[in-house]
PDB file of C-alpha atoms in Angstrom:
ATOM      1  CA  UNK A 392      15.659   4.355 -16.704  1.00 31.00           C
ATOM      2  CA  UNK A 393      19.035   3.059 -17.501  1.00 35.00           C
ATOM      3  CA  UNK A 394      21.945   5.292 -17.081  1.00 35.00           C
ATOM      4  CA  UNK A 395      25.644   4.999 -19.435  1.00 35.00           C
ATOM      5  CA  UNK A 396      26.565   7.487 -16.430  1.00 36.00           C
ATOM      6  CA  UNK A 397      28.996   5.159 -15.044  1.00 37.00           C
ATOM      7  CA  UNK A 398      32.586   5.663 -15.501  1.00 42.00           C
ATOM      8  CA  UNK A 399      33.454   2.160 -16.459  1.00 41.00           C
ATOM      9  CA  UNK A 400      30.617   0.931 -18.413  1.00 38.00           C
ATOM     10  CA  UNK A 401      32.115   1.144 -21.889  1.00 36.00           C
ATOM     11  CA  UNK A 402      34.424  -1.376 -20.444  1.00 39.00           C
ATOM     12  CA  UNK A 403      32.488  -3.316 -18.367  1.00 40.00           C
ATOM     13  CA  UNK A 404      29.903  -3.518 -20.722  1.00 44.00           C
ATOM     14  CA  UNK A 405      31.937  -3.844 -24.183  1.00 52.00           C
ATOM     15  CA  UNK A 406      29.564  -0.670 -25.325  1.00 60.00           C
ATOM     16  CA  UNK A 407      31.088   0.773 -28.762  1.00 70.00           C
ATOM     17  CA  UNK A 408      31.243   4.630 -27.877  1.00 74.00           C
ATOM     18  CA  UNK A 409      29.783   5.743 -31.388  1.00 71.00           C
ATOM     19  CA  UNK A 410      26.428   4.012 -30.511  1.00 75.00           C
ATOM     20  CA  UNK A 411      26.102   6.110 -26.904  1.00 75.00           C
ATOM     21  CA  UNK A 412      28.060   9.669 -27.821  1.00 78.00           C
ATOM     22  CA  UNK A 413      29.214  11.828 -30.209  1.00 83.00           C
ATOM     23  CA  UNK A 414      31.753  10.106 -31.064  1.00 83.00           C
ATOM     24  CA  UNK A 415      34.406  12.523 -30.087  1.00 90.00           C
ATOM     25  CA  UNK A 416      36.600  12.121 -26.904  1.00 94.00           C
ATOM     26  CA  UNK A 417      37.012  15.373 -24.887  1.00 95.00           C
ATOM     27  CA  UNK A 418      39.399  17.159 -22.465  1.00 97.00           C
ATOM     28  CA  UNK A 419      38.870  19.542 -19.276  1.00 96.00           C
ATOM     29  CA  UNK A 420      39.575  22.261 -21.424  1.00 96.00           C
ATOM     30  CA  UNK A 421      37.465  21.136 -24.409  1.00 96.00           C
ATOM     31  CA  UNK A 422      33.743  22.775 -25.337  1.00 96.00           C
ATOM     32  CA  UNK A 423      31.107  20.365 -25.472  1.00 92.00           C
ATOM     33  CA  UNK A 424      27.102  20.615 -25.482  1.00 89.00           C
ATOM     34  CA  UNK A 425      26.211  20.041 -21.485  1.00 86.00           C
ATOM     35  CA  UNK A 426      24.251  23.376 -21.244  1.00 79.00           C
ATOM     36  CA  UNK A 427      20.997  22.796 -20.305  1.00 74.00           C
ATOM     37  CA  UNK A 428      19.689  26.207 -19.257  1.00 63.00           C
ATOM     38  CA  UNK A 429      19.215  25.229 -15.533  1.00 63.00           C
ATOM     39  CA  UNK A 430      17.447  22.264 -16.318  1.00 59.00           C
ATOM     40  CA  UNK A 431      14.058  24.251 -16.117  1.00 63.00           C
ATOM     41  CA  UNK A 432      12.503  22.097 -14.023  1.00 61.00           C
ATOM     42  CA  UNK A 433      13.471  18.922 -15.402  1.00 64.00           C
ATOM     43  CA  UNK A 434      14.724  16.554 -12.765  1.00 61.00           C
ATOM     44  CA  UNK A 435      14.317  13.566 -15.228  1.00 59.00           C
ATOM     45  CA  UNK A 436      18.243  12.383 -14.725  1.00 64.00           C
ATOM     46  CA  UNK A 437      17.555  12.448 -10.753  1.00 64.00           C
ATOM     47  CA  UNK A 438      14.756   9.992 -10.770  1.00 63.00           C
ATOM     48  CA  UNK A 439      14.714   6.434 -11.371  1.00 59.00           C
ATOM     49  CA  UNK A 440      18.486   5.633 -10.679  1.00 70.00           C
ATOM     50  CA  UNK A 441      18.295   2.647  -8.889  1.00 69.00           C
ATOM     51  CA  UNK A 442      22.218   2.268  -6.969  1.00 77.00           C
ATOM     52  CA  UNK A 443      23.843   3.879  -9.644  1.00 79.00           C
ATOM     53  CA  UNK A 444      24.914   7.035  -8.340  1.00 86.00           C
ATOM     54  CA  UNK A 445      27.929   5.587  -6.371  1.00 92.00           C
ATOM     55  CA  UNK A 446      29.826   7.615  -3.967  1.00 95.00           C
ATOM     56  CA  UNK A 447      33.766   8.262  -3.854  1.00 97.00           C
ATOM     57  CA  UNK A 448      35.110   9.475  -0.680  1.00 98.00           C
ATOM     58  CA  UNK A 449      35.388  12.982  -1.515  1.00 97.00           C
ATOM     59  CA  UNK A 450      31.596  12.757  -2.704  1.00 96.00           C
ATOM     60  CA  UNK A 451      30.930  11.643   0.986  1.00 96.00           C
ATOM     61  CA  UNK A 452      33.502  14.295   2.296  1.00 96.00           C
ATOM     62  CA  UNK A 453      31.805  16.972   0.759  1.00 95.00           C
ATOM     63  CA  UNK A 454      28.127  15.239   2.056  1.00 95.00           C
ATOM     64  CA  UNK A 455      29.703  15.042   5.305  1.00 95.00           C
ATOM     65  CA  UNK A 456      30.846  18.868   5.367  1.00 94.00           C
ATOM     66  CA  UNK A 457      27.628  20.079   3.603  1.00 94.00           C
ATOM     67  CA  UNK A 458      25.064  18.602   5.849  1.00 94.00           C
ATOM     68  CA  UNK A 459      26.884  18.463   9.020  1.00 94.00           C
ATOM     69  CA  UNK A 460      26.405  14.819   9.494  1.00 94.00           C
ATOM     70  CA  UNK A 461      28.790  12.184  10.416  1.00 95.00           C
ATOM     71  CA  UNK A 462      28.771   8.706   7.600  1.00 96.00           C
ATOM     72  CA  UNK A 463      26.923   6.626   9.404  1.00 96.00           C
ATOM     73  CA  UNK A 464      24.461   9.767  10.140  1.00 96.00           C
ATOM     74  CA  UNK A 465      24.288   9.938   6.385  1.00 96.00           C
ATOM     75  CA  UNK A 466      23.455   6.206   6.159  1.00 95.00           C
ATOM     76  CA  UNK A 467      20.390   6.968   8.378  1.00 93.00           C
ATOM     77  CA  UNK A 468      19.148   9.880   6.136  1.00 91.00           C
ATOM     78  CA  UNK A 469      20.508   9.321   2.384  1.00 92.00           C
ATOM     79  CA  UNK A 470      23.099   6.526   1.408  1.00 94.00           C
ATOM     80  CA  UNK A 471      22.513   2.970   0.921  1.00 93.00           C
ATOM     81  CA  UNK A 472      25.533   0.170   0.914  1.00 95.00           C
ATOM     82  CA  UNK A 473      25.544  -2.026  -2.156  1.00 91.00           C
ATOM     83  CA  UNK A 474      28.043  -4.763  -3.732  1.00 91.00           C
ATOM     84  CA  UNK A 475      29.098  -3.374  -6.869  1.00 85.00           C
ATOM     85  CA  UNK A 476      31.449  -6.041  -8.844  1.00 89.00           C
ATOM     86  CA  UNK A 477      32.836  -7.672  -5.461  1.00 92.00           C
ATOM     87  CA  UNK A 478      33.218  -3.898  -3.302  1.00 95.00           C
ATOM     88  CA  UNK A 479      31.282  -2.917  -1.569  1.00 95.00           C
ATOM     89  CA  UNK A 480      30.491   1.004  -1.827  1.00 96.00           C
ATOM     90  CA  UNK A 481      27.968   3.456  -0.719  1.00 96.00           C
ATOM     91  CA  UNK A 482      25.303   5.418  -3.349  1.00 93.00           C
ATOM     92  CA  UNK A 483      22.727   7.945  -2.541  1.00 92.00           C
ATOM     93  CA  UNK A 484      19.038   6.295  -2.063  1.00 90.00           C
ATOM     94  CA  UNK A 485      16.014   6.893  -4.306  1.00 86.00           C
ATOM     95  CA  UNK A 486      12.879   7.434  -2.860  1.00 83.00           C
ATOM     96  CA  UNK A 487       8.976   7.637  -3.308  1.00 78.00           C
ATOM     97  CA  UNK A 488       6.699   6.643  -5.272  1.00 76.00           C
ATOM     98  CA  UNK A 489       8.849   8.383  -8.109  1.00 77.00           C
ATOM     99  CA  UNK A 490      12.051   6.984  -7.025  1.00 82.00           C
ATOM    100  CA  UNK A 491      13.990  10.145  -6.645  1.00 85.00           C
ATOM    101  CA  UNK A 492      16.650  11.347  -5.347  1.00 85.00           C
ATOM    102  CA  UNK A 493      16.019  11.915  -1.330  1.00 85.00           C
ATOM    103  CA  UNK A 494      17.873  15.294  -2.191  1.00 88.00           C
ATOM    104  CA  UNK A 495      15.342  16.578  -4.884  1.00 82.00           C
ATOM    105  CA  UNK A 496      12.576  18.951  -2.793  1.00 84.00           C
ATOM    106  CA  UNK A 497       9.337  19.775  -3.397  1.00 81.00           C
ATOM    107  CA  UNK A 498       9.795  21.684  -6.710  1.00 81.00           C
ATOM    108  CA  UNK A 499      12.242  19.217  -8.283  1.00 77.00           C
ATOM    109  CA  UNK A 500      15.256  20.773  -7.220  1.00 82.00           C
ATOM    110  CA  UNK A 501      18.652  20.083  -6.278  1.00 85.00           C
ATOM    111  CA  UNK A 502      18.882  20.598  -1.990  1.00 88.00           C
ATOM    112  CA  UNK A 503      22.749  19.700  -1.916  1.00 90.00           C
ATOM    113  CA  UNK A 504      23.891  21.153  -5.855  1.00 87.00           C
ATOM    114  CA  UNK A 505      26.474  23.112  -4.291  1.00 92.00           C
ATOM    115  CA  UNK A 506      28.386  19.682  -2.742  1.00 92.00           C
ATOM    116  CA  UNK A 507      26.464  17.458  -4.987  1.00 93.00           C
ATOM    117  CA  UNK A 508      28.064  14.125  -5.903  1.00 94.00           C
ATOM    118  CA  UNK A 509      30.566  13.916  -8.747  1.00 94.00           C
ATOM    119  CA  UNK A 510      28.268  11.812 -11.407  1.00 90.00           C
ATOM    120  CA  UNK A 511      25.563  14.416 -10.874  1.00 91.00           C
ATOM    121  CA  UNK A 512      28.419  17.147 -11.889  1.00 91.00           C
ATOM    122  CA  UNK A 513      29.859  15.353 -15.008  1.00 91.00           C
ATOM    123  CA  UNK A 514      26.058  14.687 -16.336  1.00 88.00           C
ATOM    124  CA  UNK A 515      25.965  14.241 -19.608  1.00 89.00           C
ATOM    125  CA  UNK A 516      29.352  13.697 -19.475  1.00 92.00           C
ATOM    126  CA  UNK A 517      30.963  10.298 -18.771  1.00 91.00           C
ATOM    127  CA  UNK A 518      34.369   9.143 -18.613  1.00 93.00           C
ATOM    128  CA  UNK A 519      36.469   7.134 -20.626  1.00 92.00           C
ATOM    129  CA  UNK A 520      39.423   5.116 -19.378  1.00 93.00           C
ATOM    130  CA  UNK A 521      42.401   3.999 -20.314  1.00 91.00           C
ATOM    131  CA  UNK A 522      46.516   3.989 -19.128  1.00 92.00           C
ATOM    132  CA  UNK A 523      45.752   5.272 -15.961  1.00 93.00           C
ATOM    133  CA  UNK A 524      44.170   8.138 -17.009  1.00 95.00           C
ATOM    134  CA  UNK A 525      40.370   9.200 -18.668  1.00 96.00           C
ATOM    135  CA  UNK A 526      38.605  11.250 -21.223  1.00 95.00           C
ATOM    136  CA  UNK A 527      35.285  12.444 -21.316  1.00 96.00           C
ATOM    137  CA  UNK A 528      32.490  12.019 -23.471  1.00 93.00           C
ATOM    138  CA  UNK A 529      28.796  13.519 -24.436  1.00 92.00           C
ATOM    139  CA  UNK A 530      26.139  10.804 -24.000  1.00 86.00           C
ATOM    140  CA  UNK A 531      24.052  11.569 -26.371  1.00 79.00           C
ATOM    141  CA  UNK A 532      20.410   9.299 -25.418  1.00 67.00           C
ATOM    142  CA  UNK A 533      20.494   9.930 -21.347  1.00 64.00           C
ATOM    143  CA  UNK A 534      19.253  13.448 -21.702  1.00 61.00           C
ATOM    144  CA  UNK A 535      16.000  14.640 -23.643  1.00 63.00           C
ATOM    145  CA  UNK A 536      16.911  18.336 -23.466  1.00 64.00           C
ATOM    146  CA  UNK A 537      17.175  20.197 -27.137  1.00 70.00           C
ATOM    147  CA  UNK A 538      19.618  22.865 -28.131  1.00 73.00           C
ATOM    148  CA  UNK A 539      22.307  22.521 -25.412  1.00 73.00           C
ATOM    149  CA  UNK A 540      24.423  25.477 -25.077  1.00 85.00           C
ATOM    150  CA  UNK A 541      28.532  24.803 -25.287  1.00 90.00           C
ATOM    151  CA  UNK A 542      30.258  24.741 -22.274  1.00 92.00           C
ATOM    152  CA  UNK A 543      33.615  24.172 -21.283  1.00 96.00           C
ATOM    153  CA  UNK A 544      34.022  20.864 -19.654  1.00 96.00           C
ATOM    154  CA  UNK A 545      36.163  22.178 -16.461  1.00 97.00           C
ATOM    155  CA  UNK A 546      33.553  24.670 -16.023  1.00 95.00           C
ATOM    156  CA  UNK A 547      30.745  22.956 -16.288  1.00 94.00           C
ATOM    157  CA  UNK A 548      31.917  20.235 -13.316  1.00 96.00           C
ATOM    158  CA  UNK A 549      32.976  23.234 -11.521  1.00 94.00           C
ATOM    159  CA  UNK A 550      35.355  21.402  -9.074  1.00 96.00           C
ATOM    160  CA  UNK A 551      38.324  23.778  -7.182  1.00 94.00           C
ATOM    161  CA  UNK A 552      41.609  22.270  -7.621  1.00 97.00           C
ATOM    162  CA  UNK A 553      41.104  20.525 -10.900  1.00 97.00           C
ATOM    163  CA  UNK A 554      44.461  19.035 -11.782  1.00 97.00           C
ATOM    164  CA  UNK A 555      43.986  17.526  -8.497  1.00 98.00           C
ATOM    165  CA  UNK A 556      40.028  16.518  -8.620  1.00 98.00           C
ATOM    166  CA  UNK A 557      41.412  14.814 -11.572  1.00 98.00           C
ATOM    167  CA  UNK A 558      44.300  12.930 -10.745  1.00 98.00           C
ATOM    168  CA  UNK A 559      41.545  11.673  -7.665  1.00 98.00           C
ATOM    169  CA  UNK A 560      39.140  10.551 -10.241  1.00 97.00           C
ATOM    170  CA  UNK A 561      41.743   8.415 -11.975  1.00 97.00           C
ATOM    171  CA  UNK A 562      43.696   7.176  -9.106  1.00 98.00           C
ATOM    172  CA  UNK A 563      40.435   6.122  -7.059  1.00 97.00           C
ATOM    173  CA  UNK A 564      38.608   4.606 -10.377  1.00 96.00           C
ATOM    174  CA  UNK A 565      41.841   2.435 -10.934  1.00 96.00           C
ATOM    175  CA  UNK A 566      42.171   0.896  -7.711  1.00 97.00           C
ATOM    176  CA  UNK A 567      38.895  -0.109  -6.968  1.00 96.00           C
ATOM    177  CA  UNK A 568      38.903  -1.697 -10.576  1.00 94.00           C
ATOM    178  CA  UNK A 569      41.967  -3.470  -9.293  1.00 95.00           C
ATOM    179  CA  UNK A 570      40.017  -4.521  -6.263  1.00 95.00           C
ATOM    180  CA  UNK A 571      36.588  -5.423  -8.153  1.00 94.00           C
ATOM    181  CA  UNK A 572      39.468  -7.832 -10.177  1.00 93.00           C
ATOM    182  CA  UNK A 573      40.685  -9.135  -7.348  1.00 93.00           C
ATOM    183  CA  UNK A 574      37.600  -9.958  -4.978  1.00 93.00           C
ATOM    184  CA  UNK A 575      35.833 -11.225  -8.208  1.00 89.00           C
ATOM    185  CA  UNK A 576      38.493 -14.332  -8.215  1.00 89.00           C
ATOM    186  CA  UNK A 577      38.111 -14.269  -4.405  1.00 85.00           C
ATOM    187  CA  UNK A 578      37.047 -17.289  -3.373  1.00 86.00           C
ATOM    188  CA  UNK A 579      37.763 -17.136   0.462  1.00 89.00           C
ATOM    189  CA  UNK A 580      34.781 -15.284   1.714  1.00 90.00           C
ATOM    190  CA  UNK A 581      36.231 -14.225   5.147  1.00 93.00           C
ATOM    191  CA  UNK A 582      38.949 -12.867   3.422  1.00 93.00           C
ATOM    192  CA  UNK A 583      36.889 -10.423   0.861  1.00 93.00           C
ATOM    193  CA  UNK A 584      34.652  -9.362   3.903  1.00 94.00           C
ATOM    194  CA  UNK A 585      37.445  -8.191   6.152  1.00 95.00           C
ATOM    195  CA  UNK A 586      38.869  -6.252   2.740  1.00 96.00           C
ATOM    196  CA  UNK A 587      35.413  -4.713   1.814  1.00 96.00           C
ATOM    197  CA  UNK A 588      35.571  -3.463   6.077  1.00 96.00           C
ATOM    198  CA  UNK A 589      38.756  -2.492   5.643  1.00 97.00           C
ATOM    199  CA  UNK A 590      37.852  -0.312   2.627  1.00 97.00           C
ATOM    200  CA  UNK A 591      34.801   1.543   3.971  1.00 97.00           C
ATOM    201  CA  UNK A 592      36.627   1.824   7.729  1.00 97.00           C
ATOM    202  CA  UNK A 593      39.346   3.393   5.935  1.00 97.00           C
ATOM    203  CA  UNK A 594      37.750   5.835   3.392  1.00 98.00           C
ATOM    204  CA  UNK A 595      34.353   6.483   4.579  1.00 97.00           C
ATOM    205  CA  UNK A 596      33.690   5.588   8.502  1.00 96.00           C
ATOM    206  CA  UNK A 597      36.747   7.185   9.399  1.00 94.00           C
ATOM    207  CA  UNK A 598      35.413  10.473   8.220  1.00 91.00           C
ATOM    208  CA  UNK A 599      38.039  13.600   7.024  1.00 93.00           C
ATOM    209  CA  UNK A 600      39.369  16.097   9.070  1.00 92.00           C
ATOM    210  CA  UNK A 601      37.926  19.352   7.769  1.00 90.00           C
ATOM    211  CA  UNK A 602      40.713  21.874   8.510  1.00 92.00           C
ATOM    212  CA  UNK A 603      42.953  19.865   6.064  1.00 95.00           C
ATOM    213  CA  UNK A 604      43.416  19.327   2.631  1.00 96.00           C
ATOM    214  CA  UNK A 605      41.018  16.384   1.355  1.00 97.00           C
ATOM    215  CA  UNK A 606      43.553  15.962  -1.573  1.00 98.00           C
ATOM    216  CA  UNK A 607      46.912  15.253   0.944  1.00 98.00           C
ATOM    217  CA  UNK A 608      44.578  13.575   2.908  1.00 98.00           C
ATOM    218  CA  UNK A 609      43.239  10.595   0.493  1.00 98.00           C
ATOM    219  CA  UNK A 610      46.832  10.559  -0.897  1.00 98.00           C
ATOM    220  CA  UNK A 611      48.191   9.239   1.807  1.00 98.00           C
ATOM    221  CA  UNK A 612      45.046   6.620   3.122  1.00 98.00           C
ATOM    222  CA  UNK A 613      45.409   5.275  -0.847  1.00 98.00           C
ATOM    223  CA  UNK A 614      49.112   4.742  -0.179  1.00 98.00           C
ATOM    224  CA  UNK A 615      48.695   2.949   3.158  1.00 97.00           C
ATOM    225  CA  UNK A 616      45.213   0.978   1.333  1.00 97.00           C
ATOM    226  CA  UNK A 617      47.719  -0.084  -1.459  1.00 96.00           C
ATOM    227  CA  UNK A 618      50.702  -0.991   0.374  1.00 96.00           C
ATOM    228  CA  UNK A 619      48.119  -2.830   3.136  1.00 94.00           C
ATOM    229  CA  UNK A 620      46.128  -4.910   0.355  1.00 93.00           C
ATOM    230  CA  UNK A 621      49.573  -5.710  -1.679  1.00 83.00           C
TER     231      UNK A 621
END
């Protein structure tokens, strides 16, 4: 199954919008059709993903805090490492003879939806970038469920602290394009290893101290990360 899921594929992948939405660009506080009455058993968009459902730190943050498991505990039981444009990032593993999500139980279920990774919250939503900042959009062929209820867009990703899930989205979307730009004209192989180390030491192995704010936390690592890889 091939997924327009990811963030940056309209520019990555030179996709006019009209052929893959509505058309329409969308705000937090926009309606759009997402409902899908609970799915009702589907689990169609958790199967058959391949590495696609990358993970950004606060995706691993809240994996870390909802299962009680350290990163590299999570790389035993869930998360694969894969290159993705010269980075190298972590995604949830597929599994079975179905290739499913190692999350979805025995009746097709979500295990984790409460801390479930951001792409699974913004599907069939993507995002649309552009001057630092992003829109949404309905995909309109990733999703075979009929008469889709109107929700609002900030409720339906159902994320505390918006403004500032937001402003994470952007901010970690934008510099990891910058460093898929860079590594991609890498040609000093040492040199892109000891950045992609650097990366995952810094925003994933380390791990997040729980009785703080993730927000104020990643602020400041993405400020050291930038000033570090200038």
């Amino acid at each position: 199954m091939e997924t327009f899921i990811w963030e940056e594929i309209i520019m990555l992948r030179n996709i006019d919008l009209d052929e893959i939405s509505d058309g329409k660009l969308y705000t937090a506080g926009d309606l759009a059709k997402v409902g899908c009455q609970d799915c009702e058993g589907c689990c169609d968009c958790c199967c058959q993903m391949g590495d696609t459902i990358i993970l950004d730190p606060l995706d691993v943050w809240q994996l870390m805090q909802g299962r009680g498991k350290s990163f590299e505990q999570l790389l035993d039981e869930s998360v694969d490492l894969h290159v993705q444009d010269g980075v190298i990032l972590p995604n949830l593993k597929m599994a079975g003879e179905k290739e499913q999500c190692v999350y979805l139980n025995e009746k097709g279920r979500c295990s984790i939806h409460p801390f479930r990774p951001g792409i699974c919250r913004l599907f069939p939503l993507g995002r649309f970038y552009e001057n630092g900042s992003f829109r949404y959009f309905l995909q309109i062929k990733e999703c075979s469920r009929e008469n889709r209820t109107k929700q609002k867009i900030r409720k339906w990703i159902d994320m505390p602290e918006f403004g500032r899930y937001e402003t994470f989205v952007a901010d970690w979307h934008f510099f990891v394009r910058r460093l898929q730009d860079r590594l991609m004209q890498q040609s000093d192989m040492e040199t892109a290893q000891r950045i992609n180390r650097y990366i995952l030491q810094e925003f994933y192995f380390r791990g997040w101290d729980a009785e703080q704010n993730f927000y104020d936390q990643f602020s400041e690592r993405l400020k050291k990360a930038q000033k570090v890889l200038a």
